[in-house]
C-alpha cells in the first residue's frame, strides 16, 4: 500500500511584463507653419499628421500603450480620430501645458499610479511622423540597458560658429565631436519622475530651454544615445509639409508596387 504524503499547494505569481508607453506631445500650435489649425492636425493626403505619428507607435510590436498630450481645443477631435483610425493602443488623452516641458510634466504625472517604476516611456513629438520602427526599437533597447536615451544623429555638414554680427563665421566646429539630439527621448519611468521632481524642487524649469534634454544637461545628467537618422525631422515649416507629403506618396507607391509583385 502506497503511503500518501501531504499535498503542498504552490501559488505561482506571474511577473508583470515591463511596459513600453509612447507619450506623444501634441499640445503646441505650430505658428511657424502658418496654418489655421495646430500643425499636428494639418491633413496630408486626407489624414492628419498626428495620426501618421501615432500609427508608427500603434504598429510597433513592442509598444504596449500610448498617451497623447493634446492641445485643449482639439481633445474631442483627437478622440474622434482615435476611433476612426482604430488607434487601439491610445489609452489616455491628456491636456497639454504651456510649453514642451509642462506638457511632458502633465503626461508623466498622469501616468503615476498607472505605470511601474521599471516601465519605459518614449516621449515623441506629434509633428514628427518620419520616425521609423528601427529608431523606436533601438530606443527601447538602449533605455532598458542605460535607464535613459535620446535619438541622436551624426552631423554631416560643416559647422561654423556664429560671429558677433550673427551673419558670418570665422570659426569652425568639429562636426565629429557633436551630434544632433532628437526624439524619441526615452526614460525608465522612475528616472523621469525623479528627474522632474528634483527639477521642480530646485527651480530649474525656468532656467533652461523647455526640453527634457536641456534640463538633463543643466542637472549634470548623462544622456545616452540611441539610433537616429537624417529623415526623422520634426515638421516645423511649410517646406517640411511638402517633404512629408512627398514621403507619404512614395510610401504609397512602394506599397502598390509590392502588392503587384
Coordinates of C-alpha atoms in Angstrom, one line a residue:
X1 CA 0.0 0.0 0.0
X2 CA 1.4 3.4 -1.0
X3 CA 1.9 5.9 1.7
X4 CA 0.3 9.2 0.8
X5 CA 2.2 12.4 1.6
X6 CA 0.8 15.7 2.3
X7 CA 0.0 17.8 -0.7
X8 CA 1.7 21.1 -0.8
X9 CA -0.1 23.9 -2.7
X10 CA 2.3 26.2 -4.6
X11 CA 0.9 29.6 -5.6
X12 CA 2.7 31.0 -8.6
X13 CA 2.6 34.7 -9.3
X14 CA 3.4 35.6 -12.8
X15 CA 5.8 38.5 -13.1
X16 CA 4.3 41.5 -14.8
X17 CA 5.8 42.4 -18.2
X18 CA 7.5 45.7 -18.3
X19 CA 5.6 48.1 -20.5
X20 CA 6.8 50.5 -23.2
X21 CA 4.5 53.5 -23.4
X22 CA 4.6 56.2 -26.0
X23 CA 3.9 59.8 -24.8
X24 CA 3.1 61.8 -27.9
X25 CA 3.2 65.5 -27.5
X26 CA 0.5 67.3 -29.5
X27 CA 0.0 70.4 -27.2
X28 CA 1.5 73.1 -29.4
X29 CA 0.0 75.3 -32.1
X30 CA 2.9 75.4 -34.6
X31 CA 2.6 79.0 -35.7
X32 CA 5.6 78.9 -38.0
X33 CA 3.7 76.7 -40.4
X34 CA 1.2 79.4 -40.9
X35 CA -1.9 77.1 -40.9
X36 CA -5.3 77.9 -39.5
X37 CA -5.1 74.8 -37.1
X38 CA -2.3 73.3 -35.0
X39 CA 0.3 71.8 -37.3
X40 CA -0.1 68.3 -36.0
X41 CA -3.7 68.3 -37.2
X42 CA -2.9 69.5 -40.8
X43 CA -4.1 66.9 -43.2
X44 CA -1.7 65.3 -45.7
X45 CA -3.4 63.1 -48.3
X46 CA -6.6 63.3 -46.2
X47 CA -5.0 62.2 -42.9
X48 CA -3.8 64.5 -40.0
X49 CA 0.0 64.4 -39.4
X50 CA -0.6 63.4 -35.8
X51 CA -2.4 60.2 -36.9
X52 CA 0.6 59.2 -39.0
X53 CA 2.8 59.7 -36.0
X54 CA 0.6 57.7 -33.7
X55 CA 0.4 54.9 -36.2
X56 CA 4.2 54.4 -36.0
X57 CA 3.7 53.6 -32.3
X58 CA 0.5 51.7 -32.8
X59 CA 2.1 49.4 -35.3
X60 CA 5.3 48.8 -33.3
X61 CA 5.1 45.3 -31.7
X62 CA 7.0 46.5 -28.5
X63 CA 4.8 49.5 -27.8
X64 CA 2.1 48.5 -25.3
X65 CA 0.2 51.7 -24.8
X66 CA 0.1 55.3 -26.0
X67 CA -0.7 58.6 -24.2
X68 CA -1.3 61.7 -26.2
X69 CA -0.8 65.1 -24.6
X70 CA -3.1 67.3 -26.7
X71 CA -3.9 71.0 -27.1
X72 CA -7.1 71.6 -25.2
X73 CA -9.1 72.9 -28.2
X74 CA -8.7 69.6 -30.1
X75 CA -9.1 66.9 -27.5
X76 CA -12.6 65.8 -28.6
X77 CA -11.5 65.8 -32.2
X78 CA -8.5 63.7 -31.3
X79 CA -10.8 61.1 -29.7
X80 CA -12.8 61.0 -33.0
X81 CA -9.5 60.4 -34.9
X82 CA -8.6 57.6 -32.4
X83 CA -11.9 55.9 -33.1
X84 CA -11.9 56.5 -36.8
X85 CA -8.4 55.1 -37.4
X86 CA -8.7 52.3 -34.8
X87 CA -5.7 53.5 -32.8
X88 CA -6.4 50.9 -30.1
X89 CA -3.2 51.5 -28.1
X90 CA -4.2 55.1 -27.3
X91 CA -5.3 54.6 -23.7
X92 CA -5.1 58.2 -22.4
X93 CA -5.6 61.7 -23.9
X94 CA -4.3 64.4 -21.6
X95 CA -4.5 68.2 -21.8
X96 CA -1.2 69.9 -22.8
X97 CA 0.8 72.5 -20.9
X98 CA 2.1 76.0 -21.8
X99 CA 5.3 74.6 -23.4
X100 CA 7.1 71.3 -24.1
X101 CA 8.3 70.9 -20.6
X102 CA 4.9 71.5 -19.0
X103 CA 3.3 69.1 -21.4
X104 CA 5.8 66.4 -20.5
X105 CA 5.1 67.0 -16.8
X106 CA 1.4 66.7 -17.5
X107 CA 1.9 63.5 -19.3
X108 CA 4.2 62.0 -16.8
X109 CA 2.1 63.0 -13.8
X110 CA -1.0 61.5 -15.4
X111 CA 0.8 58.1 -15.6
X112 CA 1.7 58.0 -11.9
X113 CA -0.1 55.1 -10.4
X114 CA -0.7 53.5 -13.8
X115 CA 2.9 52.6 -14.6
X116 CA 5.5 50.6 -12.6
X117 CA 9.0 52.1 -11.9
X118 CA 10.7 49.8 -14.4
X119 CA 8.2 50.6 -17.3
X120 CA 9.6 52.9 -20.0
X121 CA 8.2 56.0 -21.6
X122 CA 9.1 57.2 -25.1
X123 CA 8.5 60.9 -25.4
X124 CA 7.9 62.0 -29.0
X125 CA 6.7 65.0 -31.0
X126 CA 3.3 64.7 -32.5
X127 CA 4.6 66.5 -35.6
X128 CA 7.5 64.0 -36.1
X129 CA 5.8 61.3 -38.3
X130 CA 9.1 60.3 -40.0
X131 CA 10.2 58.2 -37.0
X132 CA 10.9 54.6 -38.1
X133 CA 10.4 51.2 -36.4
X134 CA 14.2 50.8 -36.1
X135 CA 14.5 54.1 -34.2
X136 CA 11.8 53.0 -31.8
X137 CA 13.3 49.5 -31.3
X138 CA 16.7 50.8 -30.5
X139 CA 15.3 53.4 -28.1
X140 CA 13.6 50.7 -26.2
X141 CA 16.8 48.5 -26.1
X142 CA 19.2 51.3 -25.1
X143 CA 16.9 52.6 -22.3
X144 CA 16.5 49.1 -20.9
X145 CA 20.3 48.9 -20.6
X146 CA 21.0 52.5 -19.5
X147 CA 17.9 54.0 -18.0
X148 CA 17.6 56.8 -20.5
X149 CA 18.4 57.6 -24.1
X150 CA 17.7 60.1 -26.8
X151 CA 17.7 59.6 -30.5
X152 CA 21.0 61.0 -31.9
X153 CA 22.2 61.6 -35.4
X154 CA 25.8 62.5 -36.5
X155 CA 26.3 65.8 -38.1
X156 CA 27.3 65.5 -41.8
X157 CA 27.5 69.2 -42.8
X158 CA 30.4 71.5 -41.9
X159 CA 29.5 73.6 -38.8
X160 CA 30.5 77.2 -38.4
X161 CA 30.3 79.1 -35.1
X162 CA 28.5 82.4 -35.4
X163 CA 30.5 85.6 -35.1
X164 CA 29.2 88.6 -33.0
X165 CA 27.4 90.1 -36.0
X166 CA 25.3 86.9 -36.3
X167 CA 25.6 86.9 -40.1
X168 CA 29.1 85.4 -40.6
X169 CA 31.5 82.8 -39.2
X170 CA 35.3 82.7 -38.8
X171 CA 35.5 79.6 -36.6
X172 CA 34.5 76.1 -37.4
X173 CA 33.3 73.4 -35.0
X174 CA 34.5 69.8 -35.4
X175 CA 31.4 68.0 -36.6
X176 CA 32.7 64.7 -35.4
X177 CA 32.6 66.0 -31.9
X178 CA 28.9 66.8 -31.9
X179 CA 25.6 65.0 -32.5
X180 CA 22.0 66.2 -33.1
X181 CA 19.6 65.2 -30.4
X182 CA 16.1 64.4 -31.4
X183 CA 13.1 62.4 -30.4
X184 CA 12.1 59.9 -29.1
X185 CA 13.5 60.7 -25.7
X186 CA 13.2 57.5 -23.7
X187 CA 13.2 57.0 -19.9
X188 CA 12.7 54.4 -17.3
X189 CA 9.6 55.8 -15.6
X190 CA 11.2 56.0 -12.1
X191 CA 14.1 58.0 -13.7
X192 CA 11.9 60.6 -15.4
X193 CA 9.6 61.1 -12.4
X194 CA 12.6 61.7 -10.1
X195 CA 14.2 64.0 -12.7
X196 CA 11.2 66.3 -12.8
X197 CA 10.6 66.2 -9.0
X198 CA 14.1 67.3 -8.4
X199 CA 14.0 70.0 -11.2
X200 CA 10.8 71.5 -9.7
X201 CA 12.2 71.4 -6.2
X202 CA 15.4 73.2 -7.2
X203 CA 13.6 75.7 -9.6
X204 CA 15.4 74.6 -12.7
X205 CA 12.5 74.7 -15.1
X206 CA 12.7 78.5 -15.6
X207 CA 16.5 78.4 -16.1
X208 CA 16.7 76.2 -19.3
X209 CA 15.1 75.8 -22.7
X210 CA 11.9 73.9 -22.4
X211 CA 13.2 70.4 -23.3
X212 CA 14.0 67.4 -21.2
X213 CA 17.5 67.0 -22.7
X214 CA 18.4 70.6 -21.9
X215 CA 17.1 70.1 -18.4
X216 CA 19.3 67.0 -18.0
X217 CA 22.4 69.0 -19.1
X218 CA 21.5 71.6 -16.5
X219 CA 21.3 68.9 -13.8
X220 CA 24.6 67.3 -14.9
X221 CA 23.0 64.1 -16.0
X222 CA 24.4 61.8 -18.7
X223 CA 22.4 61.4 -21.9
X224 CA 22.8 58.1 -23.7
X225 CA 22.4 57.9 -27.5
X226 CA 20.0 55.7 -29.4
X227 CA 19.6 55.3 -33.2
X228 CA 18.7 58.3 -35.2
X229 CA 18.7 59.3 -38.9
X230 CA 18.5 62.4 -41.1
X231 CA 15.0 61.6 -42.2
X232 CA 13.5 61.8 -38.7
X233 CA 12.7 65.5 -38.7
X234 CA 10.1 67.5 -36.8
X235 CA 7.7 69.3 -39.1
X236 CA 8.3 73.0 -38.4
X237 CA 7.9 74.9 -41.7
X238 CA 5.8 74.9 -44.8
X239 CA 8.7 73.2 -46.7
X240 CA 8.6 70.4 -44.2
X241 CA 5.0 69.8 -45.0
X242 CA 5.9 69.4 -48.7
X243 CA 8.7 66.9 -47.7
X244 CA 6.3 64.8 -45.7
X245 CA 3.7 64.8 -48.5
X246 CA 6.3 63.5 -50.9
X247 CA 7.3 60.9 -48.3
X248 CA 3.7 59.7 -47.9
X249 CA 3.2 59.5 -51.7
X250 CA 6.5 57.5 -52.0
X251 CA 5.4 55.0 -49.3
X252 CA 2.0 54.5 -51.0
X253 CA 3.8 53.9 -54.4
X254 CA 6.1 51.3 -52.8
X255 CA 3.1 49.5 -51.2
X256 CA 1.3 49.3 -54.6
X257 CA 4.5 48.1 -56.3
X258 CA 4.9 45.4 -53.6
X259 CA 1.3 44.3 -54.0
X260 CA 1.6 43.8 -57.7
X261 CA 4.7 41.5 -57.4

